[in-house]
Amino acid sequence: MDDQINTPIFNPFLPSYKQNPYLQFSKIRDAEPMQYSEALQAWVVFDYKFSKEILLNNKVFSSSVQSASGQIADLVKNQQMQSPIGFIETVINSDEPTHTRLRSLVHRAFLPKKIELLEEYVEVTVDEILQNAINNNQIEIMNDFAQPVPIKVIAKMLGVPGEDYKIFKVWSDNIIQAATNILPNQEIIERGNQSILELIDYFNKQIKIRKNGSVTSDILSELITAEEDGSILSDKELIAFIILLLVAGNETTTNFVGNGIASLISDNNAMDFIMSKETNMANVIEELFRINSPVIGVARFASTPHLLHDYKIGKGDAVLIMIGAANHDPLVFQNPDKIIFNRKSNNHLSFGHGIHYCLGASLARMESTIMLKKILPLIKNSSQKHEIIFDSTFFLRWPKKIDIAI
């Protein structure tokens, strides 16, 4: 591909990127759909069409880093070697046929009936939090609301005490920081590994209880005995899925709720639209996922040389798909930087695409719908006196703090 002299160079290390990556995404995407980053030693994709093609082509663009090369691949592989559980395939980092096998075993955690049974628990949990906020005339959205609800729901699914959610959250935050920072330091990695060790110890005890027949009515019990075509989860696969469920199952919903509320209180017209009309809440949720996705990037690795339109991707190359950029592509979404709840189509990529489409999408949508329905009437007249400061890893983004008077 010929060099374009005036094309901006992708730089995710700028403070301005952490606060608002969409400005940089837009400038680069206007010039070219993807570019090779010498700093990251990886292809970075900004265009919706290219992103979707890559996510669909799992034969070429692998989710496994094992055969990849380059700086990012080496960092990930080194981190996996240091991990207490080593490299273990999950529904996120595996390809077919392993992915199909694992997904068929763990999908039962997200069956519609299972999600429906959790709705009442979410309602009660949210009501308790909001009543306490009303009594105190204030709420800090992230710590008081967006964080405790999803992590308590995961604890409920696994059949472990809900009061343990605070330590789950610490483990989850440490693990996600180590796993999703593109250049994690050794201190972050060691903290993540220590959390994995503590989590393994905790859940090994829970698994032992269930294998002794003491508890049989939760997802953890079902996963222990789950079988598909003669296959069951190994002990390491079970622990790996618990880690995945604990981390991905709460971090993305927490960050989405924070991002969604941040978007709404910064846009009076959008908030007024929700409050004044018979709004389809499903459309609201999808548009908020599109405009301020909690997942702003995912990685794939080329298993063979590949020509993607005019771009020559080498075997082993890392390909970083910027979901946030794809979701703001003006060729797909009219007025992409504006919240529009009645879009005729909203095929955002916040839950991925293809065989790796998020297993927990229905759970995230259910939780988010209940949480926003209940809190928005309380904060509809609120305004943020200070600019909301965002934090991020390379792949995730969220507001640090949102203080609101009720």
Short mmCIF file of C-alpha atoms in Angstrom, two decimals:
data_model
loop_
_atom_site.label_atom_id
_atom_site.label_comp_id
_atom_site.label_asym_id
_atom_site.label_seq_id
_atom_site.Cartn_x
_atom_site.Cartn_y
_atom_site.Cartn_z
CA MET A 1 0.00 0.00 0.00
CA ASP A 2 1.46 3.38 -1.00
CA ASP A 3 2.35 5.68 1.85
CA GLN A 4 -0.02 8.55 2.42
CA ILE A 5 2.11 11.42 3.67
CA ASN A 6 -0.70 13.31 5.39
CA THR A 7 -2.20 10.31 7.14
CA PRO A 8 -2.18 10.71 10.95
CA ILE A 9 -0.24 8.03 12.80
CA PHE A 10 -2.16 5.99 15.34
CA ASN A 11 -0.96 6.77 18.86
CA PRO A 12 -2.96 5.21 21.72
CA PHE A 13 -0.47 6.50 24.29
CA LEU A 14 -1.53 10.14 24.05
CA PRO A 15 -3.56 11.43 27.05
CA SER A 16 -6.12 12.81 24.59
CA TYR A 17 -6.70 9.30 23.23
CA LYS A 18 -7.62 7.93 26.64
CA GLN A 19 -10.11 10.74 27.16
CA ASN A 20 -11.62 10.59 23.66
CA PRO A 21 -10.25 8.03 21.16
CA TYR A 22 -12.97 8.80 18.62
CA LEU A 23 -11.30 12.01 17.44
CA GLN A 24 -8.14 10.11 16.50
CA PHE A 25 -10.16 7.23 15.02
CA SER A 26 -12.04 9.63 12.75
CA LYS A 27 -8.96 11.42 11.44
CA ILE A 28 -7.19 8.17 10.56
CA ARG A 29 -10.26 6.43 9.12
CA ASP A 30 -10.92 9.43 6.84
CA ALA A 31 -7.47 8.84 5.35
CA GLU A 32 -7.26 5.05 5.26
CA PRO A 33 -9.21 2.06 6.64
CA MET A 34 -6.20 0.49 8.35
CA GLN A 35 -2.53 1.15 8.88
CA TYR A 36 0.57 -0.65 10.10
CA SER A 37 1.83 0.66 13.44
CA GLU A 38 5.60 0.44 13.73
CA ALA A 39 5.34 1.27 17.43
CA LEU A 40 2.96 -1.62 18.10
CA GLN A 41 4.29 -3.90 15.32
CA ALA A 42 0.70 -4.60 14.36
CA TRP A 43 -1.97 -3.73 11.84
CA VAL A 44 -4.64 -1.44 13.27
CA VAL A 45 -8.10 -1.45 11.66
CA PHE A 46 -10.49 1.53 11.81
CA ASP A 47 -13.04 0.80 9.10
CA TYR A 48 -16.34 -1.08 9.69
CA LYS A 49 -16.18 -3.11 6.48
CA PHE A 50 -12.62 -4.31 7.09
CA SER A 51 -13.36 -5.03 10.77
CA LYS A 52 -16.36 -7.16 9.92
CA GLU A 53 -14.47 -9.09 7.25
CA ILE A 54 -11.67 -9.92 9.67
CA LEU A 55 -14.02 -10.96 12.47
CA LEU A 56 -15.86 -13.28 10.08
CA ASN A 57 -12.72 -14.86 8.61
CA ASN A 58 -11.55 -16.93 11.58
CA LYS A 59 -9.70 -19.36 9.30
CA VAL A 60 -7.17 -16.65 8.41
CA PHE A 61 -7.49 -14.35 11.41
CA SER A 62 -6.98 -16.58 14.41
CA SER A 63 -8.02 -15.79 17.97
CA SER A 64 -5.05 -17.79 19.25
CA VAL A 65 -1.70 -16.10 19.73
CA GLN A 66 0.27 -19.34 19.72
CA SER A 67 1.45 -19.19 16.10
CA ALA A 68 1.74 -15.40 15.96
CA SER A 69 4.89 -13.29 15.91
CA GLY A 70 5.84 -9.73 16.72
CA GLN A 71 5.94 -7.53 19.80
CA ILE A 72 2.32 -7.92 20.90
CA ALA A 73 2.27 -11.66 20.31
CA ASP A 74 5.49 -12.11 22.24
CA LEU A 75 4.15 -10.06 25.15
CA VAL A 76 0.93 -12.07 25.28
CA LYS A 77 2.75 -15.41 25.05
CA ASN A 78 5.22 -14.39 27.75
CA GLN A 79 2.35 -13.33 29.98
CA GLN A 80 0.60 -16.65 29.44
CA MET A 81 3.79 -18.53 30.33
CA GLN A 82 3.90 -16.64 33.63
CA SER A 83 0.22 -17.25 34.39
CA PRO A 84 -0.60 -19.78 37.14
CA ILE A 85 -2.81 -21.69 34.69
CA GLY A 86 -0.46 -21.29 31.73
CA PHE A 87 -1.97 -21.30 28.26
CA ILE A 88 -5.41 -22.80 28.29
CA GLU A 89 -7.90 -22.46 25.45
CA THR A 90 -11.20 -20.68 26.13
CA VAL A 91 -14.09 -19.59 23.94
CA ILE A 92 -12.24 -16.28 23.45
CA ASN A 93 -8.73 -17.43 22.46
CA SER A 94 -9.49 -20.63 20.52
CA ASP A 95 -10.38 -21.49 16.93
CA GLU A 96 -12.50 -24.25 15.46
CA PRO A 97 -12.93 -27.09 16.26
CA THR A 98 -11.88 -26.41 19.88
CA HIS A 99 -13.99 -23.27 20.00
CA THR A 100 -17.09 -25.17 18.88
CA ARG A 101 -16.53 -27.82 21.56
CA LEU A 102 -16.00 -25.30 24.37
CA ARG A 103 -18.89 -23.07 23.34
CA SER A 104 -21.27 -26.04 23.21
CA LEU A 105 -20.29 -26.94 26.79
CA VAL A 106 -20.51 -23.48 28.39
CA HIS A 107 -23.40 -21.95 26.46
CA ARG A 108 -25.85 -23.40 29.00
CA ALA A 109 -24.83 -20.63 31.42
CA PHE A 110 -26.53 -18.14 29.08
CA LEU A 111 -29.66 -19.99 28.01
CA PRO A 112 -32.72 -17.65 27.81
CA LYS A 113 -34.40 -19.43 30.73
CA LYS A 114 -31.28 -18.91 32.89
CA ILE A 115 -31.17 -15.20 32.03
CA GLU A 116 -34.88 -14.82 32.73
CA LEU A 117 -34.48 -16.38 36.18
CA LEU A 118 -31.87 -13.74 37.05
CA GLU A 119 -34.10 -10.76 36.24
CA GLU A 120 -35.80 -10.64 39.63
CA TYR A 121 -32.44 -10.78 41.40
CA VAL A 122 -31.17 -7.87 39.28
CA GLU A 123 -34.32 -5.87 40.05
CA VAL A 124 -33.99 -6.41 43.81
CA THR A 125 -30.25 -5.66 43.80
CA VAL A 126 -30.73 -2.42 41.85
CA ASP A 127 -33.66 -1.33 44.04
CA GLU A 128 -31.60 -1.77 47.21
CA ILE A 129 -28.72 0.29 45.82
CA LEU A 130 -30.97 3.08 44.58
CA GLN A 131 -32.94 3.27 47.82
CA ASN A 132 -29.68 3.76 49.68
CA ALA A 133 -28.70 6.46 47.19
CA ILE A 134 -32.05 8.22 47.66
CA ASN A 135 -31.56 8.14 51.43
CA ASN A 136 -28.12 9.74 50.97
CA ASN A 137 -29.27 12.14 48.21
CA GLN A 138 -26.32 11.14 46.04
CA ILE A 139 -24.72 8.32 44.12
CA GLU A 140 -21.32 7.69 42.58
CA ILE A 141 -22.28 5.77 39.47
CA MET A 142 -19.20 3.56 39.08
CA ASN A 143 -18.46 2.40 42.65
CA ASP A 144 -22.01 2.46 44.01
CA PHE A 145 -23.99 1.22 41.02
CA ALA A 146 -22.23 0.08 37.85
CA GLN A 147 -19.71 -2.14 39.64
CA PRO A 148 -21.68 -4.03 42.34
CA VAL A 149 -24.69 -5.10 40.26
CA PRO A 150 -22.91 -7.13 37.51
CA ILE A 151 -20.41 -8.73 39.88
CA LYS A 152 -23.19 -9.78 42.27
CA VAL A 153 -25.06 -11.30 39.33
CA ILE A 154 -22.01 -13.36 38.36
CA ALA A 155 -21.68 -14.52 41.98
CA LYS A 156 -25.36 -15.52 41.91
CA MET A 157 -24.86 -17.46 38.68
CA LEU A 158 -21.90 -19.33 40.13
CA GLY A 159 -23.74 -20.07 43.36
CA VAL A 160 -21.24 -18.38 45.66
CA PRO A 161 -22.00 -15.88 48.45
CA GLY A 162 -23.04 -12.48 47.11
CA GLU A 163 -21.17 -10.71 49.90
CA ASP A 164 -17.91 -11.93 48.36
CA TYR A 165 -18.43 -9.60 45.41
CA LYS A 166 -15.87 -7.06 46.65
CA ILE A 167 -13.00 -9.53 46.54
CA PHE A 168 -14.30 -10.81 43.17
CA LYS A 169 -14.12 -7.24 41.91
CA VAL A 170 -10.52 -6.85 43.08
CA TRP A 171 -9.53 -10.09 41.36
CA SER A 172 -11.41 -9.11 38.22
CA ASP A 173 -9.85 -5.65 37.99
CA ASN A 174 -6.32 -7.00 38.52
CA ILE A 175 -6.75 -9.75 35.93
CA ILE A 176 -8.31 -7.45 33.32
CA GLN A 177 -5.56 -4.86 33.76
CA ALA A 178 -2.90 -7.50 33.09
CA ALA A 179 -4.78 -9.08 30.19
CA THR A 180 -5.92 -6.01 28.24
CA ASN A 181 -3.08 -3.51 28.61
CA ILE A 182 -1.10 -3.67 25.42
CA LEU A 183 2.17 -2.98 27.26
CA PRO A 184 1.60 -4.17 30.83
CA ASN A 185 4.47 -3.76 33.28
CA GLN A 186 5.74 -6.57 35.46
CA GLU A 187 3.99 -5.21 38.55
CA ILE A 188 0.61 -5.33 36.80
CA ILE A 189 1.29 -8.87 35.54
CA GLU A 190 2.32 -10.11 38.99
CA ARG A 191 -0.75 -8.55 40.58
CA GLY A 192 -2.94 -10.24 37.98
CA ASN A 193 -1.23 -13.59 38.56
CA GLN A 194 -1.66 -13.30 42.33
CA SER A 195 -5.36 -12.67 41.81
CA ILE A 196 -5.58 -15.76 39.57
CA LEU A 197 -3.93 -17.85 42.31
CA GLU A 198 -6.38 -16.58 44.93
CA LEU A 199 -9.30 -17.14 42.58
CA ILE A 200 -8.15 -20.70 41.81
CA ASP A 201 -7.89 -21.48 45.52
CA TYR A 202 -11.34 -20.03 46.18
CA PHE A 203 -13.08 -21.87 43.36
CA ASN A 204 -11.25 -25.15 43.86
CA LYS A 205 -12.94 -25.24 47.26
CA GLN A 206 -16.29 -24.43 45.66
CA ILE A 207 -15.77 -27.14 43.02
CA LYS A 208 -14.85 -29.68 45.71
CA ILE A 209 -18.08 -28.90 47.57
CA ARG A 210 -20.11 -29.54 44.42
CA LYS A 211 -18.25 -32.69 43.46
CA ASN A 212 -19.11 -34.02 46.91
CA GLY A 213 -22.77 -33.48 46.01
CA SER A 214 -23.50 -30.65 48.43
CA VAL A 215 -24.73 -28.09 45.87
CA THR A 216 -26.48 -28.89 42.62
CA SER A 217 -28.59 -25.90 41.53
CA ASP A 218 -26.13 -23.39 40.08
CA ILE A 219 -24.16 -22.87 36.88
CA LEU A 220 -20.92 -24.03 38.47
CA SER A 221 -22.50 -27.37 39.33
CA GLU A 222 -23.88 -27.71 35.81
CA LEU A 223 -20.51 -26.93 34.23
CA ILE A 224 -18.80 -29.58 36.35
CA THR A 225 -21.12 -32.24 34.96
CA ALA A 226 -21.68 -30.70 31.52
CA GLU A 227 -21.17 -33.13 28.67
CA GLU A 228 -21.50 -32.73 24.92
CA ASP A 229 -20.83 -35.63 22.57
CA GLY A 230 -18.81 -37.41 25.25
CA SER A 231 -16.72 -34.34 26.10
CA ILE A 232 -16.58 -32.58 29.47
CA LEU A 233 -14.61 -29.58 30.70
CA SER A 234 -11.21 -30.41 32.19
CA ASP A 235 -10.39 -28.88 35.59
CA LYS A 236 -8.20 -26.24 33.93
CA GLU A 237 -10.87 -25.46 31.33
CA LEU A 238 -13.44 -25.08 34.09
CA ILE A 239 -11.23 -22.65 36.05
CA ALA A 240 -10.41 -20.75 32.85
CA PHE A 241 -14.10 -20.34 32.09
CA ILE A 242 -14.83 -19.17 35.64
CA ILE A 243 -12.12 -16.53 35.24
CA LEU A 244 -13.58 -15.53 31.89
CA LEU A 245 -17.10 -15.36 33.29
CA LEU A 246 -15.99 -13.40 36.33
CA VAL A 247 -13.93 -10.92 34.34
CA ALA A 248 -15.74 -10.50 31.02
CA GLY A 249 -19.15 -11.05 32.61
CA ASN A 250 -18.88 -8.03 34.87
CA GLU A 251 -16.27 -5.67 33.45
CA THR A 252 -18.02 -5.04 30.15
CA THR A 253 -21.45 -4.46 31.72
CA THR A 254 -19.98 -2.22 34.42
CA ASN A 255 -18.12 -0.18 31.83
CA PHE A 256 -21.12 -0.04 29.51
CA VAL A 257 -23.43 1.31 32.22
CA GLY A 258 -20.84 3.92 33.16
CA ASN A 259 -20.23 4.87 29.53
CA GLY A 260 -23.95 4.98 28.77
CA ILE A 261 -24.78 7.25 31.70
CA ALA A 262 -21.80 9.47 30.88
CA SER A 263 -23.09 9.83 27.31
CA LEU A 264 -26.63 10.63 28.42
CA ILE A 265 -25.85 13.23 31.07
CA SER A 266 -23.63 14.94 28.50
CA ASP A 267 -26.48 15.05 25.96
CA ASN A 268 -29.64 16.75 27.24
CA ASN A 269 -31.53 16.03 24.02
CA ALA A 270 -30.89 12.30 24.30
CA MET A 271 -31.94 12.21 27.95
CA ASP A 272 -35.07 14.26 27.22
CA PHE A 273 -35.95 11.89 24.37
CA ILE A 274 -35.83 8.88 26.67
CA MET A 275 -37.84 10.58 29.41
CA SER A 276 -40.52 12.21 27.28
CA LYS A 277 -41.50 9.49 24.83
CA GLU A 278 -42.48 5.87 24.76
CA THR A 279 -38.94 4.94 23.88
CA ASN A 280 -38.03 1.45 22.81
CA MET A 281 -35.50 0.60 25.52
CA ALA A 282 -33.92 -2.06 23.34
CA ASN A 283 -33.03 0.64 20.79
CA VAL A 284 -31.62 2.82 23.56
CA ILE A 285 -29.34 0.03 24.77
CA GLU A 286 -28.05 -0.78 21.27
CA GLU A 287 -27.32 2.86 20.46
CA LEU A 288 -25.46 3.38 23.71
CA PHE A 289 -23.42 0.24 23.03
CA ARG A 290 -22.60 1.65 19.60
CA ILE A 291 -21.68 5.21 20.49
CA ASN A 292 -19.59 4.50 23.58
CA SER A 293 -18.65 0.83 23.52
CA PRO A 294 -17.00 -0.61 26.65
CA VAL A 295 -14.88 -2.75 24.30
CA ILE A 296 -12.93 -0.50 21.95
CA GLY A 297 -10.60 -3.11 20.46
CA VAL A 298 -9.96 -6.82 19.94
CA ALA A 299 -6.96 -8.71 18.58
CA ARG A 300 -6.58 -11.32 15.86
CA PHE A 301 -3.47 -13.00 14.44
CA ALA A 302 -2.93 -13.95 10.81
CA SER A 303 -2.43 -17.71 10.50
CA THR A 304 -1.40 -17.39 6.82
CA PRO A 305 -0.31 -14.54 4.53
CA HIS A 306 -3.40 -12.69 3.38
CA LEU A 307 -4.26 -9.88 0.98
CA LEU A 308 -7.04 -7.81 2.53
CA HIS A 309 -8.05 -5.62 -0.37
CA ASP A 310 -4.72 -3.82 -1.06
CA TYR A 311 -3.10 -4.54 2.31
CA LYS A 312 -0.55 -7.38 2.48
CA ILE A 313 -0.81 -9.03 5.89
CA GLY A 314 1.99 -11.42 6.75
CA LYS A 315 1.76 -14.75 8.51
CA GLY A 316 1.84 -14.22 12.28
CA ASP A 317 0.98 -10.50 12.05
CA ALA A 318 -1.12 -9.07 14.86
CA VAL A 319 -4.28 -7.31 13.68
CA LEU A 320 -5.92 -4.94 16.16
CA ILE A 321 -9.56 -4.25 15.29
CA MET A 322 -10.69 -0.97 16.80
CA ILE A 323 -14.33 -1.72 17.53
CA GLY A 324 -14.90 1.84 18.70
CA ALA A 325 -13.72 3.19 15.35
CA ALA A 326 -15.85 0.74 13.35
CA ASN A 327 -18.92 1.72 15.37
CA HIS A 328 -18.39 5.35 14.31
CA ASP A 329 -17.84 4.69 10.61
CA PRO A 330 -19.95 7.30 8.72
CA LEU A 331 -20.29 4.95 5.75
CA VAL A 332 -22.41 2.67 7.97
CA PHE A 333 -23.85 4.96 10.65
CA GLN A 334 -25.28 8.34 9.66
CA ASN A 335 -24.11 11.11 12.02
CA PRO A 336 -22.03 8.53 13.91
CA ASP A 337 -20.99 10.85 16.73
CA LYS A 338 -24.59 11.70 17.57
CA ILE A 339 -26.92 9.61 19.77
CA ILE A 340 -29.85 8.57 17.57
CA PHE A 341 -32.18 6.09 19.24
CA ASN A 342 -34.41 5.42 16.25
CA ARG A 343 -31.76 4.25 13.79
CA LYS A 344 -33.28 1.96 11.18
CA SER A 345 -30.42 -0.48 11.63
CA ASN A 346 -27.75 -0.62 14.29
CA ASN A 347 -25.41 -3.47 13.50
CA HIS A 348 -22.64 -2.31 15.83
CA LEU A 349 -19.71 -4.57 16.61
CA SER A 350 -19.57 -4.05 20.39
CA PHE A 351 -20.43 -7.72 20.96
CA GLY A 352 -18.14 -8.90 18.18
CA HIS A 353 -19.22 -10.74 15.05
CA GLY A 354 -19.12 -14.28 13.70
CA ILE A 355 -18.34 -17.35 15.79
CA HIS A 356 -16.92 -15.26 18.62
CA TYR A 357 -20.07 -13.17 19.06
CA CYS A 358 -20.29 -12.52 22.80
CA LEU A 359 -21.81 -15.44 24.72
CA GLY A 360 -23.02 -13.10 27.44
CA ALA A 361 -24.69 -10.52 25.18
CA SER A 362 -28.20 -11.41 26.36
CA LEU A 363 -27.12 -11.18 30.02
CA ALA A 364 -25.47 -7.78 29.44
CA ARG A 365 -28.54 -6.47 27.65
CA MET A 366 -30.89 -7.69 30.39
CA GLU A 367 -28.83 -6.21 33.23
CA SER A 368 -28.24 -2.93 31.42
CA THR A 369 -31.91 -2.49 30.54
CA ILE A 370 -33.05 -2.92 34.14
CA MET A 371 -30.25 -0.76 35.53
CA LEU A 372 -30.83 2.16 33.16
CA LYS A 373 -34.63 1.98 33.37
CA LYS A 374 -34.44 2.35 37.13
CA ILE A 375 -31.71 4.95 37.48
CA LEU A 376 -32.44 7.35 34.62
CA PRO A 377 -35.62 8.82 36.19
CA LEU A 378 -33.56 9.62 39.30
CA ILE A 379 -30.77 11.39 37.43
CA LYS A 380 -32.67 12.93 34.49
CA ASN A 381 -32.21 16.47 35.78
CA SER A 382 -28.63 15.99 36.90
CA SER A 383 -25.71 17.71 35.29
CA GLN A 384 -22.04 16.95 35.64
CA LYS A 385 -20.26 19.99 37.08
CA HIS A 386 -16.85 18.64 36.18
CA GLU A 387 -15.66 16.89 33.04
CA ILE A 388 -15.92 13.13 33.31
CA ILE A 389 -12.43 11.63 33.19
CA PHE A 390 -12.11 8.33 31.36
CA ASP A 391 -9.69 5.50 31.98
CA SER A 392 -8.82 2.65 29.64
CA THR A 393 -6.65 -0.25 28.75
CA PHE A 394 -5.94 -0.77 25.08
CA PHE A 395 -9.11 -2.81 24.67
CA LEU A 396 -11.53 -1.43 27.29
CA ARG A 397 -12.72 2.08 28.23
CA TRP A 398 -14.76 3.45 31.15
CA PRO A 399 -15.36 6.61 33.24
CA LYS A 400 -13.34 6.78 36.44
CA LYS A 401 -16.04 8.50 38.48
CA ILE A 402 -19.48 10.04 38.03
CA ASP A 403 -20.86 11.81 41.12
CA ILE A 404 -24.55 12.66 40.87
CA ALA A 405 -26.89 14.38 43.33
CA ILE A 406 -30.34 12.78 43.59
#
